[in-house]
Amino acid sequence: LAKTTQPISMDSYEGQEVNITCSHNNIATNDYITWYQQFPSQGPRFIIQGYKTKVTNEVASLFIPADRKSSTLSLPRVSLSDTAVYYCLVGDQGTGGFKTIFGAGTRLFVKA
Amino acid sequence: NAGVTQTPKFRILKIGQSMTLQCTQDMNHNYMYWYRQDPGMGLKLIYYSVGAGITDKGEVPNGYNVSRSTTEDFPLRLELAAPSQTSVYFCASTRGANTGELFFGEGSRLTVL
């Protein structure tokens, strides 16, 4: 299993850029890196996914160095509504299937 | 488009009772998952399925059973409920391995007293 390690929590202020780094030293060649956002009492929601280099969409950017042993989720100009838990996932191709394991996540608290 | 639908949303069980949490998806996804989330904690994988007729254990399968007789449905069975199974249960599905996003249901909050 490709285990992930993230900071437990982070604080930020509205309008700032937030970078959350995830370590995944044992990432496998075929694994993709995926980030999810979870609000209280809701299921996680997909944010972004990448394999290497940089990926950008309308809500975030994902930076992955060449060795792929870590990744950084970048949230530009956060607002109060970005307060949530953010999970970094690395796909594990188990025998006959795909076992998706969530880590503890990073609690982001955005202040006014 | 309903996505992933879970029922019931809330349930209170007595110790020793059994129940089934239902999960249905209408996206024709092959991969389906059951997670539990205890208060303030991350999600733990209970069971997953890569297609009809195929299931496998996740991180915390003890006390649960699943079946996958159709592509759409992936029920989770709790036998002999215990207080330690008090949690929020999420069902999820995805199109394929490694790529593609997981789609989650709204969750089922279970309390065992």
CSV table of C-alpha atoms in Angstrom, one decimal:
chain,number,residue,atom,x,y,z
A,1,LEU,CA,0.0,0.0,0.0
A,2,ALA,CA,1.2,3.5,-0.9
A,3,LYS,CA,0.8,5.2,2.5
A,4,THR,CA,0.3,9.0,2.5
A,5,THR,CA,1.4,11.5,5.2
A,6,GLN,CA,-0.2,15.0,5.4
A,7,PRO,CA,-0.1,17.7,8.1
A,8,ILE,CA,-2.9,17.3,10.5
A,9,SER,CA,-4.1,20.8,10.3
A,10,MET,CA,-3.4,24.2,8.8
A,11,ASP,CA,-4.7,27.7,9.3
A,12,SER,CA,-5.0,30.5,6.7
A,13,TYR,CA,-6.7,33.8,6.1
A,14,GLU,CA,-9.1,34.7,3.4
A,15,GLY,CA,-7.5,35.7,0.1
A,16,GLN,CA,-4.3,33.8,0.8
A,17,GLU,CA,-2.9,30.9,-1.2
A,18,VAL,CA,-2.8,27.6,0.6
A,19,ASN,CA,-0.4,24.8,-0.2
A,20,ILE,CA,-0.9,21.4,1.4
A,21,THR,CA,1.8,18.9,0.9
A,22,CYS,CA,1.4,15.1,0.9
A,23,SER,CA,4.2,12.6,1.2
A,24,HIS,CA,3.9,9.2,-0.6
A,25,ASN,CA,7.3,7.6,-0.6
A,26,ASN,CA,6.1,4.2,-1.8
A,27,ILE,CA,4.1,5.3,-4.7
A,28,ALA,CA,3.9,2.7,-7.5
A,29,THR,CA,4.6,3.3,-11.1
A,30,ASN,CA,0.9,3.0,-12.1
A,31,ASP,CA,-0.5,5.1,-9.2
A,32,TYR,CA,-2.2,8.4,-9.7
A,33,ILE,CA,-2.5,11.1,-7.0
A,34,THR,CA,-5.9,12.3,-6.2
A,35,TRP,CA,-7.1,15.0,-3.8
A,36,TYR,CA,-10.6,15.2,-2.2
A,37,GLN,CA,-12.3,17.8,-0.1
A,38,GLN,CA,-14.8,17.0,2.7
A,39,PHE,CA,-17.2,19.3,4.5
A,40,PRO,CA,-18.8,18.2,7.8
A,41,SER,CA,-21.7,15.7,7.3
A,42,GLN,CA,-20.9,15.2,3.6
A,43,GLY,CA,-19.1,12.7,1.6
A,44,PRO,CA,-15.7,13.7,0.1
A,45,ARG,CA,-15.7,15.5,-3.2
A,46,PHE,CA,-13.1,15.1,-5.9
A,47,ILE,CA,-10.8,18.2,-6.4
A,48,ILE,CA,-8.0,17.2,-8.7
A,49,GLN,CA,-5.9,14.3,-10.0
A,50,GLY,CA,-2.5,14.0,-11.5
A,51,TYR,CA,0.3,11.6,-12.4
A,52,LYS,CA,3.3,13.9,-12.8
A,53,THR,CA,4.3,17.6,-13.2
A,54,LYS,CA,1.5,20.1,-12.8
A,55,VAL,CA,-2.2,19.9,-13.2
A,56,THR,CA,-4.6,22.8,-12.9
A,57,ASN,CA,-8.3,23.1,-13.0
A,58,GLU,CA,-10.8,25.8,-12.0
A,59,VAL,CA,-10.4,25.3,-8.3
A,60,ALA,CA,-6.9,24.1,-7.6
A,61,SER,CA,-3.4,23.2,-8.9
A,62,LEU,CA,-1.5,20.0,-8.2
A,63,PHE,CA,2.3,20.0,-8.3
A,64,ILE,CA,4.1,16.7,-8.5
A,65,PRO,CA,7.9,16.5,-8.6
A,66,ALA,CA,9.8,14.2,-10.9
A,67,ASP,CA,10.3,11.5,-8.3
A,68,ARG,CA,6.6,11.6,-7.4
A,69,LYS,CA,7.3,10.9,-3.7
A,70,SER,CA,5.3,13.9,-2.7
A,71,SER,CA,2.6,16.2,-4.1
A,72,THR,CA,1.3,19.7,-3.3
A,73,LEU,CA,-2.3,20.8,-3.5
A,74,SER,CA,-2.4,24.6,-4.1
A,75,LEU,CA,-5.7,26.5,-3.4
A,76,PRO,CA,-5.5,30.1,-4.7
A,77,ARG,CA,-7.1,32.9,-2.7
A,78,VAL,CA,-9.0,30.8,-0.2
A,79,SER,CA,-12.3,31.9,1.2
A,80,LEU,CA,-14.2,30.9,4.4
A,81,SER,CA,-16.0,28.3,2.4
A,82,ASP,CA,-12.8,26.4,1.8
A,83,THR,CA,-12.7,25.4,5.4
A,84,ALA,CA,-12.8,21.6,5.1
A,85,VAL,CA,-10.7,18.5,5.4
A,86,TYR,CA,-8.5,17.7,2.4
A,87,TYR,CA,-7.4,14.1,1.6
A,88,CYS,CA,-4.5,13.0,-0.5
A,89,LEU,CA,-4.9,9.6,-2.0
A,90,VAL,CA,-2.6,7.3,-4.0
A,91,GLY,CA,-4.2,4.5,-5.9
A,92,ASP,CA,-3.2,1.0,-4.9
A,93,GLN,CA,-3.7,-1.7,-7.5
A,94,GLY,CA,-4.5,-4.6,-5.2
A,95,THR,CA,-4.9,-8.1,-6.5
A,96,GLY,CA,-7.8,-8.1,-8.9
A,97,GLY,CA,-8.8,-4.6,-8.2
A,98,PHE,CA,-8.3,-1.1,-6.8
A,99,LYS,CA,-8.2,-0.6,-3.0
A,100,THR,CA,-8.6,3.1,-2.4
A,101,ILE,CA,-7.3,4.0,1.1
A,102,PHE,CA,-7.9,7.4,2.7
A,103,GLY,CA,-5.4,8.9,5.2
A,104,ALA,CA,-6.2,11.1,8.1
A,105,GLY,CA,-6.4,14.2,5.9
A,106,THR,CA,-5.5,17.9,6.6
A,107,ARG,CA,-8.0,20.1,8.4
A,108,LEU,CA,-7.8,23.5,6.8
A,109,PHE,CA,-9.3,26.4,8.8
A,110,VAL,CA,-9.7,29.7,6.9
A,111,LYS,CA,-10.2,32.8,9.0
A,112,ALA,CA,-11.7,36.1,8.1
B,1,ASN,CA,-29.1,12.0,-12.4
B,2,ALA,CA,-29.1,10.5,-8.9
B,3,GLY,CA,-25.5,9.3,-8.7
B,4,VAL,CA,-24.9,7.3,-5.5
B,5,THR,CA,-27.9,6.8,-3.3
B,6,GLN,CA,-27.7,5.5,0.2
B,7,THR,CA,-30.5,4.4,2.5
B,8,PRO,CA,-31.3,4.9,5.3
B,9,LYS,CA,-29.8,8.3,6.2
B,10,PHE,CA,-30.2,7.7,9.9
B,11,ARG,CA,-30.7,4.6,12.0
B,12,ILE,CA,-30.5,3.6,15.6
B,13,LEU,CA,-29.8,0.0,16.4
B,14,LYS,CA,-29.8,-1.9,19.7
B,15,ILE,CA,-26.7,-4.0,20.5
B,16,GLY,CA,-27.0,-7.4,18.8
B,17,GLN,CA,-29.4,-6.3,16.1
B,18,SER,CA,-28.7,-6.6,12.4
B,19,MET,CA,-29.4,-4.4,9.5
B,20,THR,CA,-28.4,-3.7,5.9
B,21,LEU,CA,-27.3,-0.4,4.5
B,22,GLN,CA,-28.3,0.0,0.9
B,23,CYS,CA,-26.2,1.6,-1.8
B,24,THR,CA,-27.2,2.1,-5.4
B,25,GLN,CA,-25.5,3.9,-8.2
B,26,ASP,CA,-26.9,4.7,-11.7
B,27,MET,CA,-23.6,5.6,-13.4
B,28,ASN,CA,-22.7,2.0,-14.5
B,29,HIS,CA,-19.6,2.1,-12.5
B,30,ASN,CA,-17.7,-1.2,-11.9
B,31,TYR,CA,-16.0,-0.2,-8.7
B,32,MET,CA,-17.9,0.4,-5.5
B,33,TYR,CA,-16.7,1.0,-1.9
B,34,TRP,CA,-18.0,1.1,1.6
B,35,TYR,CA,-16.2,3.4,4.1
B,36,ARG,CA,-16.9,4.3,7.7
B,37,GLN,CA,-16.0,7.6,9.3
B,38,ASP,CA,-15.9,8.0,13.1
B,39,PRO,CA,-16.2,11.5,14.6
B,40,GLY,CA,-13.2,13.7,13.8
B,41,MET,CA,-11.5,10.9,12.0
B,42,GLY,CA,-10.7,10.0,8.4
B,43,LEU,CA,-12.4,7.4,6.3
B,44,LYS,CA,-11.7,3.7,6.7
B,45,LEU,CA,-12.3,1.3,3.9
B,46,ILE,CA,-14.6,-1.6,4.9
B,47,TYR,CA,-15.1,-3.5,1.7
B,48,TYR,CA,-14.9,-2.9,-2.0
B,49,SER,CA,-16.0,-4.5,-5.2
B,50,VAL,CA,-14.5,-4.4,-8.7
B,51,GLY,CA,-17.6,-5.7,-10.4
B,52,ALA,CA,-20.7,-7.8,-10.0
B,53,GLY,CA,-19.9,-11.0,-8.1
B,54,ILE,CA,-16.5,-9.8,-6.9
B,55,THR,CA,-15.9,-8.3,-3.4
B,56,ASP,CA,-12.8,-7.9,-1.2
B,57,LYS,CA,-11.9,-6.8,2.3
B,58,GLY,CA,-10.7,-3.4,3.0
B,59,GLU,CA,-9.0,-2.1,6.2
B,60,VAL,CA,-11.7,-2.8,8.7
B,61,PRO,CA,-14.0,-5.6,7.5
B,62,ASN,CA,-14.8,-7.4,10.8
B,63,GLY,CA,-18.4,-7.3,11.7
B,64,TYR,CA,-19.6,-6.6,8.2
B,65,ASN,CA,-20.5,-8.4,5.1
B,66,VAL,CA,-21.2,-7.3,1.5
B,67,SER,CA,-22.6,-8.7,-1.7
B,68,ARG,CA,-22.6,-7.5,-5.3
B,69,SER,CA,-25.2,-9.3,-7.3
B,70,THR,CA,-25.6,-6.5,-9.8
B,71,THR,CA,-23.5,-3.6,-11.1
B,72,GLU,CA,-25.9,-1.0,-9.5
B,73,ASP,CA,-26.2,-2.4,-5.9
B,74,PHE,CA,-23.7,-2.9,-3.2
B,75,PRO,CA,-25.4,-3.5,0.2
B,76,LEU,CA,-23.5,-3.6,3.5
B,77,ARG,CA,-24.7,-6.0,6.1
B,78,LEU,CA,-24.1,-5.4,9.8
B,79,GLU,CA,-24.4,-8.6,11.9
B,80,LEU,CA,-24.7,-8.4,15.7
B,81,ALA,CA,-24.4,-4.7,15.9
B,82,ALA,CA,-21.9,-3.3,18.5
B,83,PRO,CA,-21.4,0.2,19.9
B,84,SER,CA,-18.0,0.3,18.1
B,85,GLN,CA,-20.0,0.3,14.8
B,86,THR,CA,-21.5,3.6,15.6
B,87,SER,CA,-20.3,5.7,12.7
B,88,VAL,CA,-21.2,7.4,9.5
B,89,TYR,CA,-21.0,5.1,6.5
B,90,PHE,CA,-20.3,6.3,3.0
B,91,CYS,CA,-20.8,4.4,-0.2
B,92,ALA,CA,-18.8,5.4,-3.2
B,93,SER,CA,-18.3,4.3,-6.8
B,94,THR,CA,-15.9,5.0,-9.7
B,95,ARG,CA,-15.6,4.2,-13.3
B,96,GLY,CA,-12.2,2.5,-13.3
B,97,ALA,CA,-9.0,1.7,-11.5
B,98,ASN,CA,-6.4,4.4,-10.7
B,99,THR,CA,-8.0,7.2,-12.7
B,100,GLY,CA,-11.3,8.8,-12.4
B,101,GLU,CA,-13.0,10.3,-9.4
B,102,LEU,CA,-14.9,8.6,-6.6
B,103,PHE,CA,-18.5,9.6,-6.3
B,104,PHE,CA,-19.9,9.5,-2.8
B,105,GLY,CA,-23.3,9.1,-1.4
B,106,GLU,CA,-24.6,11.4,1.3
B,107,GLY,CA,-23.8,9.0,4.1
B,108,SER,CA,-25.8,6.8,6.5
B,109,ARG,CA,-25.5,7.8,10.2
B,110,LEU,CA,-25.7,4.7,12.4
B,111,THR,CA,-25.9,4.7,16.2
B,112,VAL,CA,-25.7,1.5,18.2
B,113,LEU,CA,-27.0,1.7,21.7
